[in-house]
Tab-separated table of C-alpha atoms in Angstrom:
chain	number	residue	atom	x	y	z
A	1	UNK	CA	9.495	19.537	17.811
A	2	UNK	CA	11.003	18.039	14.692
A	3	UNK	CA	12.850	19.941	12.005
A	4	UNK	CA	14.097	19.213	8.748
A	5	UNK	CA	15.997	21.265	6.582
A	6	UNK	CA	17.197	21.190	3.239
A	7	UNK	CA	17.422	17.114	3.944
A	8	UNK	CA	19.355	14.953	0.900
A	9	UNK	CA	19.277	11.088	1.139
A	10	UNK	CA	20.772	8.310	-0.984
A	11	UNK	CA	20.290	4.725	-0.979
A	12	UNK	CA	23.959	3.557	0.562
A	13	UNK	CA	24.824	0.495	-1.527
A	14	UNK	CA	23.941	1.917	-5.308
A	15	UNK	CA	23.975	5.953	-4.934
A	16	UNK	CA	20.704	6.718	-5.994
A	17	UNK	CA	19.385	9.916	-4.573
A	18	UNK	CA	15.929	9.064	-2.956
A	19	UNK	CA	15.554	12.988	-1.205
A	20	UNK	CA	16.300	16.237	-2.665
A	21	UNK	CA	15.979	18.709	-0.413
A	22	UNK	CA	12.894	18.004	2.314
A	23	UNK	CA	12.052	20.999	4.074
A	24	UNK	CA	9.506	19.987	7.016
A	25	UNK	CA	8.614	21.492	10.239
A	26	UNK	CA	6.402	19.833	12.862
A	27	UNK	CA	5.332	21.413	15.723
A	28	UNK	CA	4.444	19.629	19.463
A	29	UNK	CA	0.158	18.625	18.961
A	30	UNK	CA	-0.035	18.700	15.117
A	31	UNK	CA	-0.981	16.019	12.752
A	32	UNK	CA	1.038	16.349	9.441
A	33	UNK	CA	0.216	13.926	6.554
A	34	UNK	CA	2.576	13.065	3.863
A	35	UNK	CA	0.945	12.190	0.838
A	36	UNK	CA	2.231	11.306	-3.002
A	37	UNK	CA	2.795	9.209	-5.383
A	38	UNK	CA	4.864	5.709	-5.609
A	39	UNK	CA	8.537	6.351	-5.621
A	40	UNK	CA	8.569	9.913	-4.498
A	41	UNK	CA	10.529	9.059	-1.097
A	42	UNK	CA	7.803	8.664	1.465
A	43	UNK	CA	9.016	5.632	3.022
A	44	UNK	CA	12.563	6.466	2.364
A	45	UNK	CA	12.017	9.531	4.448
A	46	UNK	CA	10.406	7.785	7.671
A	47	UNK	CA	14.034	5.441	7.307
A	48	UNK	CA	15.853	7.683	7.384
A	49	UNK	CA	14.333	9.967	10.470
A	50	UNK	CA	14.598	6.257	12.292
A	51	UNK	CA	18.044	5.835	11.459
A	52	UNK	CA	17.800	2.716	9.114
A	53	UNK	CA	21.815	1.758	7.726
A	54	UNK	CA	20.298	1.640	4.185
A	55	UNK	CA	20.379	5.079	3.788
A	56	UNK	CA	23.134	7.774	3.853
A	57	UNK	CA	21.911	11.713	4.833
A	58	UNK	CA	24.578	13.858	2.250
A	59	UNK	CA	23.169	16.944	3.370
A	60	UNK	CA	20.764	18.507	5.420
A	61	UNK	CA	20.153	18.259	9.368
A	62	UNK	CA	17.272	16.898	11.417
A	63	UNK	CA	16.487	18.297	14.614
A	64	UNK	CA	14.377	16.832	17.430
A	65	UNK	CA	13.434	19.104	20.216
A	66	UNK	CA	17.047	20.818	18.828
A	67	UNK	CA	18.893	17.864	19.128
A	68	UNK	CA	20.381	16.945	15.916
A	69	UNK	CA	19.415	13.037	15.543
A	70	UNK	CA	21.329	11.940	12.245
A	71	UNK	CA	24.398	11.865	15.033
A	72	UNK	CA	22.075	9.466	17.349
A	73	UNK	CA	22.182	5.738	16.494
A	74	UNK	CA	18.220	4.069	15.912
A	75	UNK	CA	17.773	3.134	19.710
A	76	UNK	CA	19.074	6.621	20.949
A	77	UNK	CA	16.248	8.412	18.852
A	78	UNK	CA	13.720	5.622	20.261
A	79	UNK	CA	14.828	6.456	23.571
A	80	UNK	CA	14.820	10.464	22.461
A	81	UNK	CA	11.259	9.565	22.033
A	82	UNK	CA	10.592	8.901	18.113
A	83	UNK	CA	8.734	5.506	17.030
A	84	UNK	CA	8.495	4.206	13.300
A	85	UNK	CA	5.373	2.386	12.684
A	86	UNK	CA	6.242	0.238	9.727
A	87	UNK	CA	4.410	-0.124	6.638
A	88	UNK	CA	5.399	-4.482	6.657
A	89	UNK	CA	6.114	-5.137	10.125
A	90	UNK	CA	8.821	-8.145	9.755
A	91	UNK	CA	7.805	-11.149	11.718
A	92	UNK	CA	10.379	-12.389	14.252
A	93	UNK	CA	10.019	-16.649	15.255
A	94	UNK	CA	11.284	-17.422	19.072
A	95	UNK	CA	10.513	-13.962	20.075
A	96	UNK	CA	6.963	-14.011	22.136
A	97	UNK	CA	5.289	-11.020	21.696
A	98	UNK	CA	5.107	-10.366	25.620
A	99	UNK	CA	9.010	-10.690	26.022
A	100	UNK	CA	10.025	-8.315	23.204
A	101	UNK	CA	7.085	-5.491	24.378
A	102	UNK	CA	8.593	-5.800	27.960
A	103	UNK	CA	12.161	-5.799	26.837
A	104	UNK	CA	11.315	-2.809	24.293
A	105	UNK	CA	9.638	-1.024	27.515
A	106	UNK	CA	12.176	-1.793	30.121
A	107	UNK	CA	14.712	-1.001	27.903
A	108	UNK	CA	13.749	2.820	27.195
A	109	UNK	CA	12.991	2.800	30.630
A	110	UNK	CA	16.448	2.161	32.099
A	111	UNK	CA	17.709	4.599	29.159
A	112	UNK	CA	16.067	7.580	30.939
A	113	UNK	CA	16.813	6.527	34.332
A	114	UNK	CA	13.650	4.943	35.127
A	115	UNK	CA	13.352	1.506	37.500
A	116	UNK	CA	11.562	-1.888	35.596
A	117	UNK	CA	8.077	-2.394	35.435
A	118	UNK	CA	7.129	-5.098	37.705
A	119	UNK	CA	5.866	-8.271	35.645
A	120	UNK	CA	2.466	-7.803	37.414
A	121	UNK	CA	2.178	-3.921	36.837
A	122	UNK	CA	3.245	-4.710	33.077
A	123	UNK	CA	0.597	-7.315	32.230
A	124	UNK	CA	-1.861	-5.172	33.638
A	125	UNK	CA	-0.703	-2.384	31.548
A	126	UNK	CA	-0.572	-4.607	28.551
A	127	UNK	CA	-3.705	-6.676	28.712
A	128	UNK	CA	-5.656	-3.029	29.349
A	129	UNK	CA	-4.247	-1.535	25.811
A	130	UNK	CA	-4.740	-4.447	24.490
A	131	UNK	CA	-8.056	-5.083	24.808
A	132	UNK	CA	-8.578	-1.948	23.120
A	133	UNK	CA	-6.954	-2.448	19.938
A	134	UNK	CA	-8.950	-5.996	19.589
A	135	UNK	CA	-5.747	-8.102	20.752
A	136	UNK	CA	-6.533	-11.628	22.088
A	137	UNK	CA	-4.438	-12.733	25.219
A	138	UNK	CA	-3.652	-15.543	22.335
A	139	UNK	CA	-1.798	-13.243	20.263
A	140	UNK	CA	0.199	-11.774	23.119
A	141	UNK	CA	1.343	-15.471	23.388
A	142	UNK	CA	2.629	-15.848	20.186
A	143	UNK	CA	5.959	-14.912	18.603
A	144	UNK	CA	5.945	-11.451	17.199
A	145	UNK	CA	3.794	-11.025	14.453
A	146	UNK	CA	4.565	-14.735	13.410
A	147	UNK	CA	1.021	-15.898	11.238
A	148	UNK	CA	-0.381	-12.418	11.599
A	149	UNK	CA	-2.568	-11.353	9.456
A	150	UNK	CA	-1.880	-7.424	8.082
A	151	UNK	CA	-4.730	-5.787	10.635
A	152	UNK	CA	-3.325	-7.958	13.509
A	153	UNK	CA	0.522	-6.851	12.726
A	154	UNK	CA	-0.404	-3.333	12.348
A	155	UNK	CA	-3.042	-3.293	15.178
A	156	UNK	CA	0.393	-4.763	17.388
A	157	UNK	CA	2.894	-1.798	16.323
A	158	UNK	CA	-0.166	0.809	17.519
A	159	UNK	CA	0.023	-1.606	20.462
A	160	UNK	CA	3.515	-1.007	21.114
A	161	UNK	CA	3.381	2.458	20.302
A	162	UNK	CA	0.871	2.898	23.071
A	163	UNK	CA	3.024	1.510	25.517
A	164	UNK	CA	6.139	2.988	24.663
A	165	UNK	CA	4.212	6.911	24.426
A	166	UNK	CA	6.624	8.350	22.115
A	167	UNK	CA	6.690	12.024	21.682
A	168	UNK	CA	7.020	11.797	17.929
A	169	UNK	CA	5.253	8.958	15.903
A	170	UNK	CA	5.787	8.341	12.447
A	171	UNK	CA	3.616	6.236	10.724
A	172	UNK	CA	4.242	4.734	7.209
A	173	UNK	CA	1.639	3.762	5.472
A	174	UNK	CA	-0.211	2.342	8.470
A	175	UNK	CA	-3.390	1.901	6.452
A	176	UNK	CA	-1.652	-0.961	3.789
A	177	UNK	CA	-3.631	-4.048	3.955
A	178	UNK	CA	-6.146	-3.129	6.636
A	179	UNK	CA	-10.187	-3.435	5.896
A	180	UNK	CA	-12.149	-1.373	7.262
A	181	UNK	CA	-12.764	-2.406	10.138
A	182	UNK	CA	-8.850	-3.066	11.291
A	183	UNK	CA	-8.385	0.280	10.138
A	184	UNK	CA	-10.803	1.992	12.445
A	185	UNK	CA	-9.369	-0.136	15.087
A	186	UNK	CA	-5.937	1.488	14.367
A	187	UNK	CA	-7.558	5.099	13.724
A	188	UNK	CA	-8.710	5.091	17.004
A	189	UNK	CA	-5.248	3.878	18.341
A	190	UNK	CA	-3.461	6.537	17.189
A	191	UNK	CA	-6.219	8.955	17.892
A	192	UNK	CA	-5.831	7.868	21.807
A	193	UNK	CA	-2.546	8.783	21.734
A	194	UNK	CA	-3.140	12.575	20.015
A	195	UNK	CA	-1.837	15.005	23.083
A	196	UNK	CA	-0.904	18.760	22.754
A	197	UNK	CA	2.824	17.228	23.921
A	198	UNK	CA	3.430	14.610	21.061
A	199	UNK	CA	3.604	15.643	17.228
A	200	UNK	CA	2.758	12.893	14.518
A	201	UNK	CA	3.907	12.266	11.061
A	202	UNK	CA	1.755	10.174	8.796
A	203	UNK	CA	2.251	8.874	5.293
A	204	UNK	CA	-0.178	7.626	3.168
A	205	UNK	CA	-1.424	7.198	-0.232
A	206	UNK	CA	-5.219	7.293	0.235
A	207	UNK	CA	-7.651	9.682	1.789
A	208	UNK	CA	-9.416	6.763	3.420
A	209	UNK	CA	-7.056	6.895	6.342
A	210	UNK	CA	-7.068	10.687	6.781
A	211	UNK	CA	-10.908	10.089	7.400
A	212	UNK	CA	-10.189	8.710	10.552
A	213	UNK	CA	-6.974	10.633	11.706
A	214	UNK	CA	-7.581	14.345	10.619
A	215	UNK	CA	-4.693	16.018	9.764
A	216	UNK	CA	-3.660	19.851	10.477
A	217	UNK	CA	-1.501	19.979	7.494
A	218	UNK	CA	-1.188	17.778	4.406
A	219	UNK	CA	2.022	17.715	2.258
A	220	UNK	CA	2.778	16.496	-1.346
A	221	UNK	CA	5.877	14.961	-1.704
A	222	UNK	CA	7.189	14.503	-4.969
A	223	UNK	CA	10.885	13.359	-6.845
A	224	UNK	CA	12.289	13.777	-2.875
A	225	UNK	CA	10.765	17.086	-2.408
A	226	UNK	CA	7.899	18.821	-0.361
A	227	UNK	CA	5.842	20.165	-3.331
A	228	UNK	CA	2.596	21.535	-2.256
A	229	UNK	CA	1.364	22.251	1.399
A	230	UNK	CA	-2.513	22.726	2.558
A	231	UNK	CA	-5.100	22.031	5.021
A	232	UNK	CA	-7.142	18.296	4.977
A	233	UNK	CA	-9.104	19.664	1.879
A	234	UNK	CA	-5.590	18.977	0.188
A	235	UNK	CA	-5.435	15.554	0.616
A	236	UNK	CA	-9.750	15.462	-0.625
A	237	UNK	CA	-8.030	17.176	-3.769
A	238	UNK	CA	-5.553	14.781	-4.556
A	239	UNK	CA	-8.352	12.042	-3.707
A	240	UNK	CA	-10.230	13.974	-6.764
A	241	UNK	CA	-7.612	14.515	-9.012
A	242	UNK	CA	-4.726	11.977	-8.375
A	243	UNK	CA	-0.758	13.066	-8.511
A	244	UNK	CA	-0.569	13.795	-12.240
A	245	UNK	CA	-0.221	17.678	-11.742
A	246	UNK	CA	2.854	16.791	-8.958
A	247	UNK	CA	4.848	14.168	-10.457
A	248	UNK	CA	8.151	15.340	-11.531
A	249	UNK	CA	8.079	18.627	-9.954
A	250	UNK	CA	11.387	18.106	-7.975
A	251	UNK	CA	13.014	16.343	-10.865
């Protein structure tokens, strides 16, 4: 479903080179985490599969379902079916959180050729996964993520990512901020949404979260490259040992 090869990245307005070379291949129904240490181009490589201007690709190709997608603008990947769960969801005043999740729906739903949602048949849909991730009718009246706190912003993009079913989820750092009991709110989230049809990337720094959402492969990432690759008991290693025997490998 999603392949990366030989993928090179810089930060657009200074130069710096973020990814050296990310090799990566995720298959439709597998969990891949992306673990390692601060400044090794995690983040920087969820941008840049979502299309953010920040970053320019210098080399490499991403495929989605063969489609190369570093020649699709950000809402032609969306509509592709990729979603970026962000690790600080921004907070947007005068949007309501019902307007942009209809919007955001209706929109990828006229992309593919696909009639509105009536207003009744979407509130029903809404107030349903809603209730699941702990998400008061009073927070679906508020402007997005406006005096959220960090469970209740992530616990929204899981809520939007429900709705929208993407094929290919990415989620950065999902687990920053949460306690634990936001974070099994959000495991379970995703976990709804695991299908032998949609793949999922997820980044992280701790174990904690890969207690929740088991991965089929963890991946070290290190200086912008894919450095080690292993089953969960990689990620319980790392928990153990820390990053120290990784850092610098890609230098």
């Amino acid at each position: 479903m999603l392949e990366i090869k030989n993928l090179h990245a810089r930060i657009a307005e200074d130069g710096t080179e973020i990814l050296r070379g990310v090799d990566l291949t995720v298959n439709a129904g597998e969990v891949h985490a992306i673990m390692g240490p601060n400044g090794s181009g995690k983040s920087t490589l969820s941008y840049v599969l979502a299309g953010k201007e920040d970053y320019e690709v210098t080399e490499g190709e991403v495929l989605f379902n063969g489609e190369n997608i570093l020649e699709m603008g950000p809402d032609e990947r969306a509509v592709a079916g990729m979603f970026l769960a962000f690790q600080y969801p921004i907070e947007i005043p005068g949007v309501a959180t019902m307007t942009f999740l209809k919007a955001a729906l209706n929109a990828q739903r006229k992309a593919r050729g696909l009639g509105e949602l009536p207003t009744p048949d979407f509130m029903k849909l809404v107030r349903e996964k809603a209730n699941k991730m702990n998400i008061t009718p009073d927070m679906l009246k508020r402007p997005l993520n406006v005096g959220f706190s960090g469970g209740e912003k992530k616990r929204s993009e899981i809520l939007q990512m429900e709705l929208l079913e993407p094929t290919l989820c990415v989620l950065d750092e999902t687990d920053s901020g949460l306690d634990i009991d936001a974070l099994k709110v959000v495991s379970d989230g995703v976990n709804r949404l695991r299908s032998p049809e949609r793949a999922m990337v997820v980044i992280t720094h701790y174990q904690r979260l890969l207690d929740h959402i088991v991965p089929d492969i963890v991946h070290v990432l290190s200086a912008g490259r894919i450095v080690k690759t292993g089953g969960p008991e990689l990620a319980l290693e790392l928990e153990k040992n820390g990053y120290a025997d990784y850092i610098g490998e890609a230098a």
